[in-house]
PDB file of C-alpha atoms in Angstrom:
ATOM      1  CA  MET A  20     -48.280 -59.763  38.187  1.00 62.00           C
ATOM      2  CA  GLN A  21     -48.982 -61.842  35.134  1.00 67.00           C
ATOM      3  CA  LYS A  22     -46.359 -63.914  33.427  1.00 71.00           C
ATOM      4  CA  ILE A  23     -45.232 -62.444  30.100  1.00 67.00           C
ATOM      5  CA  LYS A  24     -46.103 -64.785  27.219  1.00 72.00           C
ATOM      6  CA  ASP A  25     -45.399 -62.555  24.224  1.00 75.00           C
ATOM      7  CA  GLU A  26     -41.874 -63.347  22.974  1.00 81.00           C
ATOM      8  CA  ARG A  27     -41.232 -59.761  21.811  1.00 83.00           C
ATOM      9  CA  LEU A  28     -42.061 -58.406  25.264  1.00 82.00           C
ATOM     10  CA  LEU A  29     -40.040 -61.131  26.929  1.00 79.00           C
ATOM     11  CA  LEU A  30     -37.012 -60.268  24.785  1.00 84.00           C
ATOM     12  CA  LYS A  31     -37.471 -56.555  25.500  1.00 86.00           C
ATOM     13  CA  ASN A  32     -37.678 -57.301  29.229  1.00 84.00           C
ATOM     14  CA  LEU A  33     -34.447 -59.300  29.060  1.00 84.00           C
ATOM     15  CA  GLN A  34     -32.746 -56.443  27.202  1.00 88.00           C
ATOM     16  CA  ASN A  35     -33.907 -54.002  29.884  1.00 89.00           C
ATOM     17  CA  LEU A  36     -32.531 -56.269  32.615  1.00 88.00           C
ATOM     18  CA  ARG A  37     -29.242 -56.492  30.744  1.00 88.00           C
ATOM     19  CA  ILE A  38     -28.963 -52.699  30.538  1.00 92.00           C
ATOM     20  CA  ALA A  39     -29.811 -52.367  34.252  1.00 92.00           C
ATOM     21  CA  TYR A  40     -27.189 -54.996  35.136  1.00 89.00           C
ATOM     22  CA  MET A  41     -24.546 -53.210  33.050  1.00 90.00           C
ATOM     23  CA  LEU A  42     -25.328 -49.852  34.688  1.00 93.00           C
ATOM     24  CA  GLN A  43     -25.216 -51.432  38.122  1.00 91.00           C
ATOM     25  CA  THR A  44     -21.880 -53.075  37.365  1.00 90.00           C
ATOM     26  CA  ILE A  45     -20.434 -49.814  36.016  1.00 93.00           C
ATOM     27  CA  GLY A  46     -21.589 -48.063  39.195  1.00 93.00           C
ATOM     28  CA  ILE A  47     -20.023 -50.701  41.442  1.00 92.00           C
ATOM     29  CA  ILE A  48     -16.754 -50.558  39.471  1.00 93.00           C
ATOM     30  CA  GLY A  49     -16.794 -46.750  39.747  1.00 94.00           C
ATOM     31  CA  ILE A  50     -17.271 -46.831  43.523  1.00 94.00           C
ATOM     32  CA  LEU A  51     -14.592 -49.508  43.933  1.00 93.00           C
ATOM     33  CA  SER A  52     -12.219 -47.532  41.699  1.00 94.00           C
ATOM     34  CA  TYR A  53     -12.755 -44.433  43.828  1.00 94.00           C
ATOM     35  CA  ASP A  54     -12.038 -46.476  46.972  1.00 92.00           C
ATOM     36  CA  PHE A  55      -8.933 -47.918  45.325  1.00 92.00           C
ATOM     37  CA  ILE A  56      -7.622 -44.467  44.432  1.00 94.00           C
ATOM     38  CA  THR A  57      -8.380 -42.883  47.812  1.00 94.00           C
ATOM     39  CA  LYS A  58      -7.906 -45.796  50.249  1.00 93.00           C
ATOM     40  CA  GLY A  59      -5.745 -48.271  48.354  1.00 91.00           C
ATOM     41  CA  LEU A  60      -6.294 -51.958  47.693  1.00 88.00           C
ATOM     42  CA  ASP A  61      -7.064 -52.864  51.311  1.00 89.00           C
ATOM     43  CA  GLY A  62      -9.619 -50.082  51.618  1.00 89.00           C
ATOM     44  CA  MET A  63     -11.303 -51.194  48.421  1.00 90.00           C
ATOM     45  CA  ARG A  64     -11.554 -54.800  49.573  1.00 89.00           C
ATOM     46  CA  LYS A  65     -13.093 -53.739  52.905  1.00 91.00           C
ATOM     47  CA  ASN A  66     -16.024 -52.169  51.048  1.00 91.00           C
ATOM     48  CA  PRO A  67     -19.063 -54.530  51.020  1.00 91.00           C
ATOM     49  CA  LEU A  68     -19.526 -53.740  47.324  1.00 91.00           C
ATOM     50  CA  TRP A  69     -16.351 -55.747  46.667  1.00 90.00           C
ATOM     51  CA  PHE A  70     -18.116 -58.891  47.865  1.00 90.00           C
ATOM     52  CA  VAL A  71     -21.223 -58.051  45.811  1.00 90.00           C
ATOM     53  CA  PHE A  72     -19.090 -57.451  42.711  1.00 89.00           C
ATOM     54  CA  ILE A  73     -17.172 -60.723  43.074  1.00 90.00           C
ATOM     55  CA  LEU A  74     -20.352 -62.686  43.796  1.00 90.00           C
ATOM     56  CA  THR A  75     -22.260 -61.296  40.810  1.00 88.00           C
ATOM     57  CA  THR A  76     -19.272 -61.880  38.533  1.00 87.00           C
ATOM     58  CA  VAL A  77     -19.010 -65.526  39.605  1.00 87.00           C
ATOM     59  CA  VAL A  78     -22.762 -66.120  39.261  1.00 87.00           C
ATOM     60  CA  SER A  79     -22.772 -64.447  35.848  1.00 85.00           C
ATOM     61  CA  ALA A  80     -19.855 -66.620  34.716  1.00 85.00           C
ATOM     62  CA  PHE A  81     -21.583 -69.829  35.842  1.00 83.00           C
ATOM     63  CA  LEU A  82     -24.831 -68.834  34.119  1.00 82.00           C
ATOM     64  CA  SER A  83     -22.891 -68.068  30.945  1.00 83.00           C
ATOM     65  CA  MET A  84     -21.284 -71.514  31.085  1.00 82.00           C
ATOM     66  CA  ASN A  85     -24.712 -73.092  30.843  1.00 78.00           C
ATOM     67  CA  ILE A  86     -25.449 -71.214  27.618  1.00 79.00           C
ATOM     68  CA  SER A  87     -21.966 -71.830  26.206  1.00 76.00           C
ATOM     69  CA  VAL A  88     -22.173 -75.584  26.751  1.00 76.00           C
ATOM     70  CA  GLU A  89     -25.536 -75.796  24.990  1.00 72.00           C
ATOM     71  CA  TYR A  90     -24.218 -73.775  22.044  1.00 73.00           C
ATOM     72  CA  GLU A  91     -20.892 -75.579  21.502  1.00 71.00           C
ATOM     73  CA  SER A  92     -20.426 -78.306  18.946  1.00 69.00           C
ATOM     74  CA  ARG A  93     -19.501 -81.792  20.100  1.00 68.00           C
ATOM     75  CA  LYS A  94     -16.014 -82.615  18.833  1.00 69.00           C
ATOM     76  CA  ARG A  95     -14.868 -84.681  21.801  1.00 70.00           C
ATOM     77  CA  SER A  96     -16.600 -86.711  24.418  1.00 79.00           C
ATOM     78  CA  SER A  97     -17.468 -85.034  27.698  1.00 81.00           C
ATOM     79  CA  LYS A  98     -15.085 -87.289  29.608  1.00 86.00           C
ATOM     80  CA  GLN A  99     -12.162 -86.558  27.279  1.00 87.00           C
ATOM     81  CA  SER A 100     -12.686 -82.785  27.570  1.00 87.00           C
ATOM     82  CA  PHE A 101     -12.912 -83.117  31.357  1.00 90.00           C
ATOM     83  CA  LEU A 102      -9.654 -85.071  31.549  1.00 93.00           C
ATOM     84  CA  ILE A 103      -7.812 -82.627  29.264  1.00 92.00           C
ATOM     85  CA  SER A 104      -9.030 -79.689  31.350  1.00 92.00           C
ATOM     86  CA  LEU A 105      -8.012 -81.464  34.554  1.00 95.00           C
ATOM     87  CA  VAL A 106      -4.498 -82.168  33.242  1.00 96.00           C
ATOM     88  CA  VAL A 107      -4.048 -78.557  32.102  1.00 95.00           C
ATOM     89  CA  LEU A 108      -5.323 -77.268  35.463  1.00 95.00           C
ATOM     90  CA  THR A 109      -2.953 -79.591  37.328  1.00 95.00           C
ATOM     91  CA  LEU A 110      -0.002 -78.337  35.267  1.00 96.00           C
ATOM     92  CA  ILE A 111      -0.950 -74.687  35.797  1.00 95.00           C
ATOM     93  CA  SER A 112      -1.436 -75.080  39.543  1.00 95.00           C
ATOM     94  CA  THR A 113       1.835 -77.029  39.843  1.00 94.00           C
ATOM     95  CA  ILE A 114       3.762 -74.317  37.975  1.00 94.00           C
ATOM     96  CA  ILE A 115       2.175 -71.619  40.154  1.00 93.00           C
ATOM     97  CA  GLY A 116       3.056 -73.605  43.273  1.00 91.00           C
ATOM     98  CA  ILE A 117       6.678 -74.068  42.190  1.00 92.00           C
ATOM     99  CA  LEU A 118       7.085 -70.409  41.230  1.00 91.00           C
ATOM    100  CA  THR A 119       5.522 -69.324  44.532  1.00 89.00           C
ATOM    101  CA  SER A 120       7.833 -71.537  46.581  1.00 87.00           C
ATOM    102  CA  PHE A 121      10.875 -70.008  44.837  1.00 87.00           C
ATOM    103  CA  THR A 122       9.661 -66.462  45.488  1.00 85.00           C
ATOM    104  CA  GLU A 123      11.471 -64.668  48.279  1.00 85.00           C
ATOM    105  CA  GLY A 124       9.418 -64.589  51.465  1.00 83.00           C
ATOM    106  CA  PHE A 125       7.458 -67.745  50.658  1.00 82.00           C
ATOM    107  CA  THR A 126       8.207 -71.298  51.734  1.00 85.00           C
ATOM    108  CA  ALA A 127       7.478 -74.590  49.996  1.00 83.00           C
ATOM    109  CA  ILE A 128       4.387 -75.054  52.167  1.00 88.00           C
ATOM    110  CA  ASN A 129       3.084 -71.695  50.927  1.00 88.00           C
ATOM    111  CA  GLY A 130       3.587 -72.879  47.346  1.00 88.00           C
ATOM    112  CA  VAL A 131       1.661 -76.094  48.009  1.00 91.00           C
ATOM    113  CA  PHE A 132      -1.098 -74.133  49.742  1.00 92.00           C
ATOM    114  CA  ILE A 133      -1.460 -71.622  46.893  1.00 91.00           C
ATOM    115  CA  ALA A 134      -1.308 -74.380  44.264  1.00 92.00           C
ATOM    116  CA  GLY A 135      -4.056 -76.232  46.149  1.00 93.00           C
ATOM    117  CA  ILE A 136      -6.245 -73.130  46.222  1.00 93.00           C
ATOM    118  CA  VAL A 137      -5.735 -72.542  42.487  1.00 93.00           C
ATOM    119  CA  PHE A 138      -6.541 -76.198  41.805  1.00 95.00           C
ATOM    120  CA  LEU A 139      -9.731 -76.123  43.876  1.00 95.00           C
ATOM    121  CA  CYS A 140     -10.855 -72.858  42.282  1.00 92.00           C
ATOM    122  CA  GLY A 141     -10.319 -74.412  38.854  1.00 92.00           C
ATOM    123  CA  VAL A 142     -11.871 -77.796  39.569  1.00 94.00           C
ATOM    124  CA  VAL A 143     -15.259 -76.301  40.485  1.00 92.00           C
ATOM    125  CA  PRO A 144     -15.989 -74.722  37.060  1.00 91.00           C
ATOM    126  CA  ILE A 145     -14.437 -77.665  35.215  1.00 92.00           C
ATOM    127  CA  SER A 146     -16.694 -80.081  37.113  1.00 92.00           C
ATOM    128  CA  TYR A 147     -19.728 -77.868  36.492  1.00 90.00           C
ATOM    129  CA  VAL A 148     -19.087 -77.761  32.739  1.00 89.00           C
ATOM    130  CA  TYR A 149     -18.595 -81.550  32.741  1.00 90.00           C
ATOM    131  CA  TYR A 150     -21.925 -81.943  34.568  1.00 90.00           C
ATOM    132  CA  LEU A 151     -23.671 -79.714  32.007  1.00 86.00           C
ATOM    133  CA  ARG A 152     -22.145 -81.627  29.082  1.00 85.00           C
ATOM    134  CA  LYS A 153     -23.127 -84.988  30.566  1.00 86.00           C
ATOM    135  CA  LYS A 154     -26.652 -83.697  31.117  1.00 84.00           C
ATOM    136  CA  ILE A 155     -26.917 -82.621  27.472  1.00 80.00           C
ATOM    137  CA  ASP A 156     -25.405 -85.927  26.295  1.00 76.00           C
ATOM    138  CA  ASN A 157     -27.959 -87.871  28.355  1.00 77.00           C
ATOM    139  CA  GLN A 158     -30.812 -85.808  26.877  1.00 73.00           C
ATOM    140  CA  ALA A 159     -29.560 -86.475  23.338  1.00 65.00           C
ATOM    141  CA  ASP A 160     -29.613 -90.253  23.900  1.00 60.00           C
TER     142      ASP A 160
END
């Protein structure tokens, strides 16, 4: 296969891939919805398509972050945005941890554990966006 060099054809190819991805995602959501209705939440999560759906959603989100960071205007420094995001994430995970520990059936250790998971899940994208911003800042210098 030859590499496409014509920009019109390249754009058309990207549009075709986008349509195929949307149809695939709609199909996966349809199958998972059917499993949810017939087998419940546990049955839906046992389906291997659940893992594929979650994985493609996460990859798509990370790829979109790359485009979003390049498109955004620079109002604050990368470090300041990182610190603000980290403080907000810490507050959110702390509130979730406190609310979880007060929920009936959960202990304080469960609250700390869930807050830690929320924090770790939030720190990964925040760090990735910080890395992308620093990379763009270094290229601008």
